Short mmCIF file of C-alpha atoms and ligand atoms in Angstrom, two decimals:
data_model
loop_
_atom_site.label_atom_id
_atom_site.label_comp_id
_atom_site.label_asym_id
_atom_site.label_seq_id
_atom_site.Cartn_x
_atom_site.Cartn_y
_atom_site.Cartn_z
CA UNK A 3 125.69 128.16 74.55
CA UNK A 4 123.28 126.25 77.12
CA UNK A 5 125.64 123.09 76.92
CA UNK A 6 128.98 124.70 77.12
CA UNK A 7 131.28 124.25 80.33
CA UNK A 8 131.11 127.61 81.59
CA UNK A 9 133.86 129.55 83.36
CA UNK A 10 133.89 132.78 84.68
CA UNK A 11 137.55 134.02 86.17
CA UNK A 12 136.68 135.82 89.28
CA UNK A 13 139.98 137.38 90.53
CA UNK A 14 142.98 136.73 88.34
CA UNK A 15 146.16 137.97 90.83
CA UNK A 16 148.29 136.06 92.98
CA UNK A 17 148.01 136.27 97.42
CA UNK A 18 147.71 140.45 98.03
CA UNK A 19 145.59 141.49 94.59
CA UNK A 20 146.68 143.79 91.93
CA UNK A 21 147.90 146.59 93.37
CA UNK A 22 148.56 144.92 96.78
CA UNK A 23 147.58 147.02 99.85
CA UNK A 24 151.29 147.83 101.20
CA UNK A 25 153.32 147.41 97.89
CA UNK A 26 154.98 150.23 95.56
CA UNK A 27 156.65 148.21 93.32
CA UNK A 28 156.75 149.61 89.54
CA UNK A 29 153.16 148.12 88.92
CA UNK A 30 151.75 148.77 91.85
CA UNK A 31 152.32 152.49 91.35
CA UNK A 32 152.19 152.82 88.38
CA UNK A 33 148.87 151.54 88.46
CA UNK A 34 147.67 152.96 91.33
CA UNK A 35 148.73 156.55 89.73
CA UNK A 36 147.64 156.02 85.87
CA UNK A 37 151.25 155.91 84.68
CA UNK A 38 151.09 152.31 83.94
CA UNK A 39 148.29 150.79 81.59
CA UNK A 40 147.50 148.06 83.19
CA UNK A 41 144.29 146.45 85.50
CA UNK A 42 143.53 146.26 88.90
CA UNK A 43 143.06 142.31 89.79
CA UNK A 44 141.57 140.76 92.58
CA UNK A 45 142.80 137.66 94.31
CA UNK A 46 143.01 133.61 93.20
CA UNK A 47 139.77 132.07 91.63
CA UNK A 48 137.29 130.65 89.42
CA UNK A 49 133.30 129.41 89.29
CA UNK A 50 132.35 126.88 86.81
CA UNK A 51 129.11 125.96 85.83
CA UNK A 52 127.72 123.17 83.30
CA UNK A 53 124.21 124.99 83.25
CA UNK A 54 124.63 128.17 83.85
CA UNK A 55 122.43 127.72 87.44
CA UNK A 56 124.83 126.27 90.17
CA UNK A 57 128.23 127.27 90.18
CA UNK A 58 131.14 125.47 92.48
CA UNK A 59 133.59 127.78 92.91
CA UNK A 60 137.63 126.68 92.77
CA UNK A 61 139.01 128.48 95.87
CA UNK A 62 137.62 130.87 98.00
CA UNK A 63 139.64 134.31 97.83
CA UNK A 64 139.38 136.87 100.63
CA UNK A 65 137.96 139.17 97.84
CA UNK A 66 134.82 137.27 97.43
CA UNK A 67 132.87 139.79 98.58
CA UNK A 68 133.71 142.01 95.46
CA UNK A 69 133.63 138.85 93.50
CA UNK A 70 129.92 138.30 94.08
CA UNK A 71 128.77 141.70 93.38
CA UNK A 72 130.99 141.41 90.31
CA UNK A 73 129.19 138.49 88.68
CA UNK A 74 125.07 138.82 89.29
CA UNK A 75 124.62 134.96 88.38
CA UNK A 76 126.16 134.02 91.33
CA UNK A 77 123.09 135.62 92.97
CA UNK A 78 119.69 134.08 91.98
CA UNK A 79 117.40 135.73 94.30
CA UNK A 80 114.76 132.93 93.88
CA UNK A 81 114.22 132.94 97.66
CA UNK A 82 114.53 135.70 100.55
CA UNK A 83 118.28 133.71 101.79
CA UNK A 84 120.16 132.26 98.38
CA UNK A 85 123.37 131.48 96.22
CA UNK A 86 123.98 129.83 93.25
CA UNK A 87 126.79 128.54 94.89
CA UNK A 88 126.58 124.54 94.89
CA UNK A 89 130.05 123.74 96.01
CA UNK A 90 133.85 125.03 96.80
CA UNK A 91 136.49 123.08 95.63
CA UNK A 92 139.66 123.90 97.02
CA UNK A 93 143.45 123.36 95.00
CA UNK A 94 145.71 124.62 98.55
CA UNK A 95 145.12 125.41 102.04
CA UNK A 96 146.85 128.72 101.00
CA UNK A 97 145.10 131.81 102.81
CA UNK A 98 144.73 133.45 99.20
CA UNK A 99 142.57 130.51 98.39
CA UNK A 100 140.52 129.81 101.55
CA UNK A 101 139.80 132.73 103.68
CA UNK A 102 136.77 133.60 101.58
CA UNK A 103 134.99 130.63 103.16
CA UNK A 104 134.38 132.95 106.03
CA UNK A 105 132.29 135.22 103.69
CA UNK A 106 129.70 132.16 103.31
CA UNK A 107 129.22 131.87 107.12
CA UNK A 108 125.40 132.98 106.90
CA UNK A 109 124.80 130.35 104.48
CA UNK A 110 123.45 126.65 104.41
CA UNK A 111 126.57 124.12 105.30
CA UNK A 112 129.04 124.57 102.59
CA UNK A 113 129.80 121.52 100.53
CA UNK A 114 133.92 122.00 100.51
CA UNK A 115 135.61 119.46 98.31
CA UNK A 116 139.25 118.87 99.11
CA UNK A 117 142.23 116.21 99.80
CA UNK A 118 143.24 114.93 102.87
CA UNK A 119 146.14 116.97 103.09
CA UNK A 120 144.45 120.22 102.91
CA UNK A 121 141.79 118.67 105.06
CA UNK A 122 144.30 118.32 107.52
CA UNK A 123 145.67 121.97 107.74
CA UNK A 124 142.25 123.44 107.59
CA UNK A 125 141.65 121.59 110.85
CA UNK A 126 144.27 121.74 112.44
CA UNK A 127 146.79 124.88 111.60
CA UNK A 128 144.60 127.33 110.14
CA UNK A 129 141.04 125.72 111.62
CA UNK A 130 139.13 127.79 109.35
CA UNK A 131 136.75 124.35 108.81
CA UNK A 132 136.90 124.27 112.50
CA UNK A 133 135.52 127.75 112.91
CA UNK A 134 133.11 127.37 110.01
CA UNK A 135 131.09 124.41 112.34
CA UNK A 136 130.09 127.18 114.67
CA UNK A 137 128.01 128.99 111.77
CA UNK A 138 127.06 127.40 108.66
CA UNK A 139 128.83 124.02 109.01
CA UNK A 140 131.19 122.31 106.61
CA UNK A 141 130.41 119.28 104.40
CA UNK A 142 133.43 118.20 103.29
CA UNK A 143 134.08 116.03 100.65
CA UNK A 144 137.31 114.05 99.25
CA UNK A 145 139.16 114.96 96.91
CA UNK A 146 140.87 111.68 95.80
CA UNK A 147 144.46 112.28 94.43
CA UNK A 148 145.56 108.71 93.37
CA UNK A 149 146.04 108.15 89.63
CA UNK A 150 143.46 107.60 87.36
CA UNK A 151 140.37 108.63 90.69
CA UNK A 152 138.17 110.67 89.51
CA UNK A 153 135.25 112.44 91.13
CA UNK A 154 132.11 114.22 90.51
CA UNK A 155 130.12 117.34 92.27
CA UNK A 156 126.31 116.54 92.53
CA UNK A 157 125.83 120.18 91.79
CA UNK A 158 127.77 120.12 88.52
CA UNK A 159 126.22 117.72 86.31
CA UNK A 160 127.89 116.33 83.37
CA UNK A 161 131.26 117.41 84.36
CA UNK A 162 133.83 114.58 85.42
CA UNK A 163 136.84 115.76 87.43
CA UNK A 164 140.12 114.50 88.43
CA UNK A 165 143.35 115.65 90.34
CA UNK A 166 146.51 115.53 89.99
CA UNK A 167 148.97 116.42 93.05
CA UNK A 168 151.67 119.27 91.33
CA UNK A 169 154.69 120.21 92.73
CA UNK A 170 153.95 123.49 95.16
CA UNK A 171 154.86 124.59 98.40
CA UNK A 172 152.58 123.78 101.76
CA UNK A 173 151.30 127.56 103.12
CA UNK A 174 153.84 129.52 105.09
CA UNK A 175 152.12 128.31 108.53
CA UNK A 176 152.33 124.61 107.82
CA UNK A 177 154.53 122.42 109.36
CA UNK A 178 155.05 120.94 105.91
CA UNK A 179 156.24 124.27 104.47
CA UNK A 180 159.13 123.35 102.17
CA UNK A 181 158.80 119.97 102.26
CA UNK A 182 155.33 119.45 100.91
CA UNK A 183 153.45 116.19 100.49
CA UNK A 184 151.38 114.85 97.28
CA UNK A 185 147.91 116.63 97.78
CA UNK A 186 149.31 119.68 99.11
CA UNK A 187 148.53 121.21 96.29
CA UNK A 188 146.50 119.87 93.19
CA UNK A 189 145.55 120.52 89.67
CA UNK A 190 142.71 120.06 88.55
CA UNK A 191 141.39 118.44 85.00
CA UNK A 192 137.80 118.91 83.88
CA UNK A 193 136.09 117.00 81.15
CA UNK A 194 132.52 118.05 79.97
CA UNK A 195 130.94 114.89 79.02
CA UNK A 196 128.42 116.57 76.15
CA UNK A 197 130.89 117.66 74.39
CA UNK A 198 134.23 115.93 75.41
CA UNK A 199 136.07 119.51 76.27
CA UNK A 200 138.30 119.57 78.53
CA UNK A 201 140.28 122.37 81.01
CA UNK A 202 143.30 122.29 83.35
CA UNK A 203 143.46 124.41 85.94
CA UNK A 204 146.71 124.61 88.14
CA UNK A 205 147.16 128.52 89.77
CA UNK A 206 150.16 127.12 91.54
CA UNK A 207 152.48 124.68 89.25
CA UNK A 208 155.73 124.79 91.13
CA UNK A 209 157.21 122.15 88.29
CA UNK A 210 156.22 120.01 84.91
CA UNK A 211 156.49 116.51 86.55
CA UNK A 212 155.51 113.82 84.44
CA UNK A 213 152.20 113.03 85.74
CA UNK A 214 150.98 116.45 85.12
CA UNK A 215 152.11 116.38 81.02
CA UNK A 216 149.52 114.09 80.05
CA UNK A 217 146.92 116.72 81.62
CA UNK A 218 148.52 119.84 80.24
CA UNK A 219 148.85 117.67 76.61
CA UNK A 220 144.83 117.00 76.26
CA UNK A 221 143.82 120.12 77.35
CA UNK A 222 141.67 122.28 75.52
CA UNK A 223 141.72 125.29 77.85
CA UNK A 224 145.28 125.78 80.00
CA UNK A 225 144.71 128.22 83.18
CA UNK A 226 147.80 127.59 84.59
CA UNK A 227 150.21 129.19 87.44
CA UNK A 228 150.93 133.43 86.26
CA UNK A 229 152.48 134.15 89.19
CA UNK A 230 155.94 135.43 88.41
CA UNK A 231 157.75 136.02 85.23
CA UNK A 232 161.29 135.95 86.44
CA UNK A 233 162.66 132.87 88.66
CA UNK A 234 163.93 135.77 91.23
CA UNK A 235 161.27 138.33 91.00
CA UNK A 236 161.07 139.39 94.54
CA UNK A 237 164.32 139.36 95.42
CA UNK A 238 165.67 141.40 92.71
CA UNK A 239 162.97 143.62 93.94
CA UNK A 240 164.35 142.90 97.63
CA UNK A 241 161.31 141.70 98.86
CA UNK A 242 161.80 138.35 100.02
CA UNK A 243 164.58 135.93 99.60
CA UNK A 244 162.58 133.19 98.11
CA UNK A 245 162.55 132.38 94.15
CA UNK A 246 159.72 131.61 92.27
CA UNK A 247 160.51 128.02 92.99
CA UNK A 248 160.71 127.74 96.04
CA UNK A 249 157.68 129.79 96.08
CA UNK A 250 155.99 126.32 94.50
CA UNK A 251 155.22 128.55 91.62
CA UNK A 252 157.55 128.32 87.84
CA UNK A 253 158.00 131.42 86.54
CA UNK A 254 157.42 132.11 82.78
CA UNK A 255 160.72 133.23 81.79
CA UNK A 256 163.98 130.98 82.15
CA UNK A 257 164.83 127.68 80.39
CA UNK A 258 162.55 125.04 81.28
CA UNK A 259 160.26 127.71 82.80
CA UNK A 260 156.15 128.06 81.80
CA UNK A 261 156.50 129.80 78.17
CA UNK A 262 158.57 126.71 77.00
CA UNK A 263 156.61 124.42 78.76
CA UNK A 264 153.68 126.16 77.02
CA UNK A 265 155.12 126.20 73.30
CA UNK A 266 154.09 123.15 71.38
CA UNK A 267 150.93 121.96 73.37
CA UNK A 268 147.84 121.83 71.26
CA UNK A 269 145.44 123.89 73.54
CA UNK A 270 143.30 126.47 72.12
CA UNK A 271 143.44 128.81 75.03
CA UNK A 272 146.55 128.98 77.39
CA UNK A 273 145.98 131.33 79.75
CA UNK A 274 147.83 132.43 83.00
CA UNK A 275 146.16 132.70 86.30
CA UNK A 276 147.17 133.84 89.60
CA UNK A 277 149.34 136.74 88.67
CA UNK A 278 151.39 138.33 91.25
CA UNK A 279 151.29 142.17 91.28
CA UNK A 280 155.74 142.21 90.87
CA UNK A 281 155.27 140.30 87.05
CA UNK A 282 156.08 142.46 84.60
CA UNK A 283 153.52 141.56 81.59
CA UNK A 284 150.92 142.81 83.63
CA UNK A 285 152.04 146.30 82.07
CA UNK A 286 150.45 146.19 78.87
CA UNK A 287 152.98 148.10 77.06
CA UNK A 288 155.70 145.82 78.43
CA UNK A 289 158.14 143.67 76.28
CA UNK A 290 157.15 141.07 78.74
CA UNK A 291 153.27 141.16 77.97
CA UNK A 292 154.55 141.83 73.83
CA UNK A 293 156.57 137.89 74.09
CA UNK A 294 153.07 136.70 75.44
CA UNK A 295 150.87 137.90 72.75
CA UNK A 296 153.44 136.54 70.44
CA UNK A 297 153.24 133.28 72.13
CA UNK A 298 149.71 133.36 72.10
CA UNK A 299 149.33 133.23 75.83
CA UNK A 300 146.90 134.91 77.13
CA UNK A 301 146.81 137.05 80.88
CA UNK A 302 143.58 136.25 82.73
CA UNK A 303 141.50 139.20 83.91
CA UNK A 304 139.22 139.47 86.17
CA UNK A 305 135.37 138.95 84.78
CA UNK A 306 136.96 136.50 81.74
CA UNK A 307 134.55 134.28 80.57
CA UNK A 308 135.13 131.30 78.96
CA UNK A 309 132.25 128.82 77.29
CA UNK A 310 134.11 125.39 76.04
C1 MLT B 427 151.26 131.38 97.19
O1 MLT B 427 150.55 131.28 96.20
O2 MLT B 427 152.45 131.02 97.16
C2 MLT B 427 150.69 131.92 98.46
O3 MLT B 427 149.35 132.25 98.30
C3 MLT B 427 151.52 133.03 99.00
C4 MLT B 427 150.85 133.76 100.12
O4 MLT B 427 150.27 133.16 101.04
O5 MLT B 427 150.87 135.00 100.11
MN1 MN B 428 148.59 132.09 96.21
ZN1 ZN B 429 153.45 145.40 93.88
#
């Protein structure tokens, strides 16, 4: 409806995409050569819009390009050089989640919303902001991460945000990797003021601290951290020697992993986001994917669209 919070899922898989380029791991194949019934998924993120005319977009995923032809709204054409695109509001400084800024280079200065932290790394490590000033320019706004700040997008009326630093991991090329700092990585809660509905979205949730539970508790809509289903997904698969943990991302499975954390809250959607290509339920005729629908937890896809 006109008033509804709208969200549109624009790639659903973890850093690499669904099948990832190099990788012939049981899904990857098997999706890649029909024998698995599953679907391809571009990488990390999501546009909102509260009226269905500007979208801000939550990350920036190097398959924007696809993204865009994907979803027509996103594309106006009300002058000869446009974009509905009002805004970017980044959760990491994760390459999954910010090389897709690059894409917007023709454009007018991009209004980038993030905290300090990520601000930092995409200035200084990964100077992707840095670059950016020699093309279209970077306005970039501040994502406050103290309790009880919130904030609010010019080009997303009626919707009042807030974040909440969650327990990740800094990128792989930060200085900070393993020992990350509050604002490293955010979740983000979103409350439509028409009609008081709100959604939490979190693609990386390394851990249920306490600050987070209150979010994840008055929720209407959960898009929360898919990434792995078993704590040591890749290294069973002897791909890295890194759990999902240590990753900065809980896997589903597992006691006090995301399923139990799930169970009992009052949401009407719980969804999973930012699925890695290794996690079993994305085989639809899985046991894995079977204790989701059971759970009623739903797997995002790409092209989901949500009105709350
Ligand atoms: C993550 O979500 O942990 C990262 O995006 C991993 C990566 O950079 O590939
Ligand atoms: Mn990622
Ligand atoms: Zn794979």
């Amino acid at each position: 409806m006109a008033d509804d919070m709208k969200i549109r899922v624009l790639g659903s898989a973890a850093g690499g995409g669904f099948p990832q380029w190099n990788c012939n791991c049981p899904n990857c194949r098997g999706v890649r050569d029909g024998t698995v019934s599953a679907t391809p998924r571009t990488q990390s993120s999501i546009a909102v819009s509260s009226d269905g005319k500007g979208w801000v977009l939550f990350n920036a995923s190097p398959d924007l390009p696809l993204q865009l032809r994907a979803f027509p709204a996103l594309q106006p054409g009300r002058a000869l050089r446009d974009s509905a695109i009002v805004a970017v509001v980044l959760v990491d400084a994760q390459l999954d989640h910010t090389l897709g800024l690059l894409t917007l280079r023709e454009g007018k200065p991009l209004q980038v919303w993030c905290t300090d932290r990520v601000h930092a790394e995409l200035t200084e490590q990964h100077p992707i902001f840095s670059i950016l000033d020699h093309y279209c320019g970077v306005d970039r706004q501040r994502i406050p991460v103290e309790p009880n700040a919130g904030f609010t997008i010019p080009g997303l009326p009626d919707i009042q945000l807030a974040a909440v630093a969650v327990q990740g991991n800094a990128p792989p090329y930060s200085p900070r990797r393993d020992r990350p700092e509050p604002g490293d990585n955010i979740g983000l809660f979103l409350r439509d003021s028409r009609s008081d509905k709100t959604l939490f979205y979190a693609p990386g949730l390394g851990s249920i601290e306490p600050v987070v539970r209150p979010f994840l508790e008055r929720a209407d809509v959960l898009l929360v951290d898919g990434t792995f289903w078993h704590e040591d997904e890749l290294i069973r698969l002897g791909v890295s020697k890194r759990s999902a943990r240590q990753m900065g991302h809980l896997p589903q499975s597992g006691e006090g992993g995301m399923l139990e954390a799930l169970e009992g809250l009052a949401a009407a959607r719980k969804i999973l986001i930012h699925i890695n290509n290794t996690n079993p339920a994305l085989d639809e005729a899985s046991p894995e994917r079977e204790r989701l629908r059971s759970s009623g937890v739903e797997l995002a896809y790409d092209g989901m669209e949500l009105e709350i």
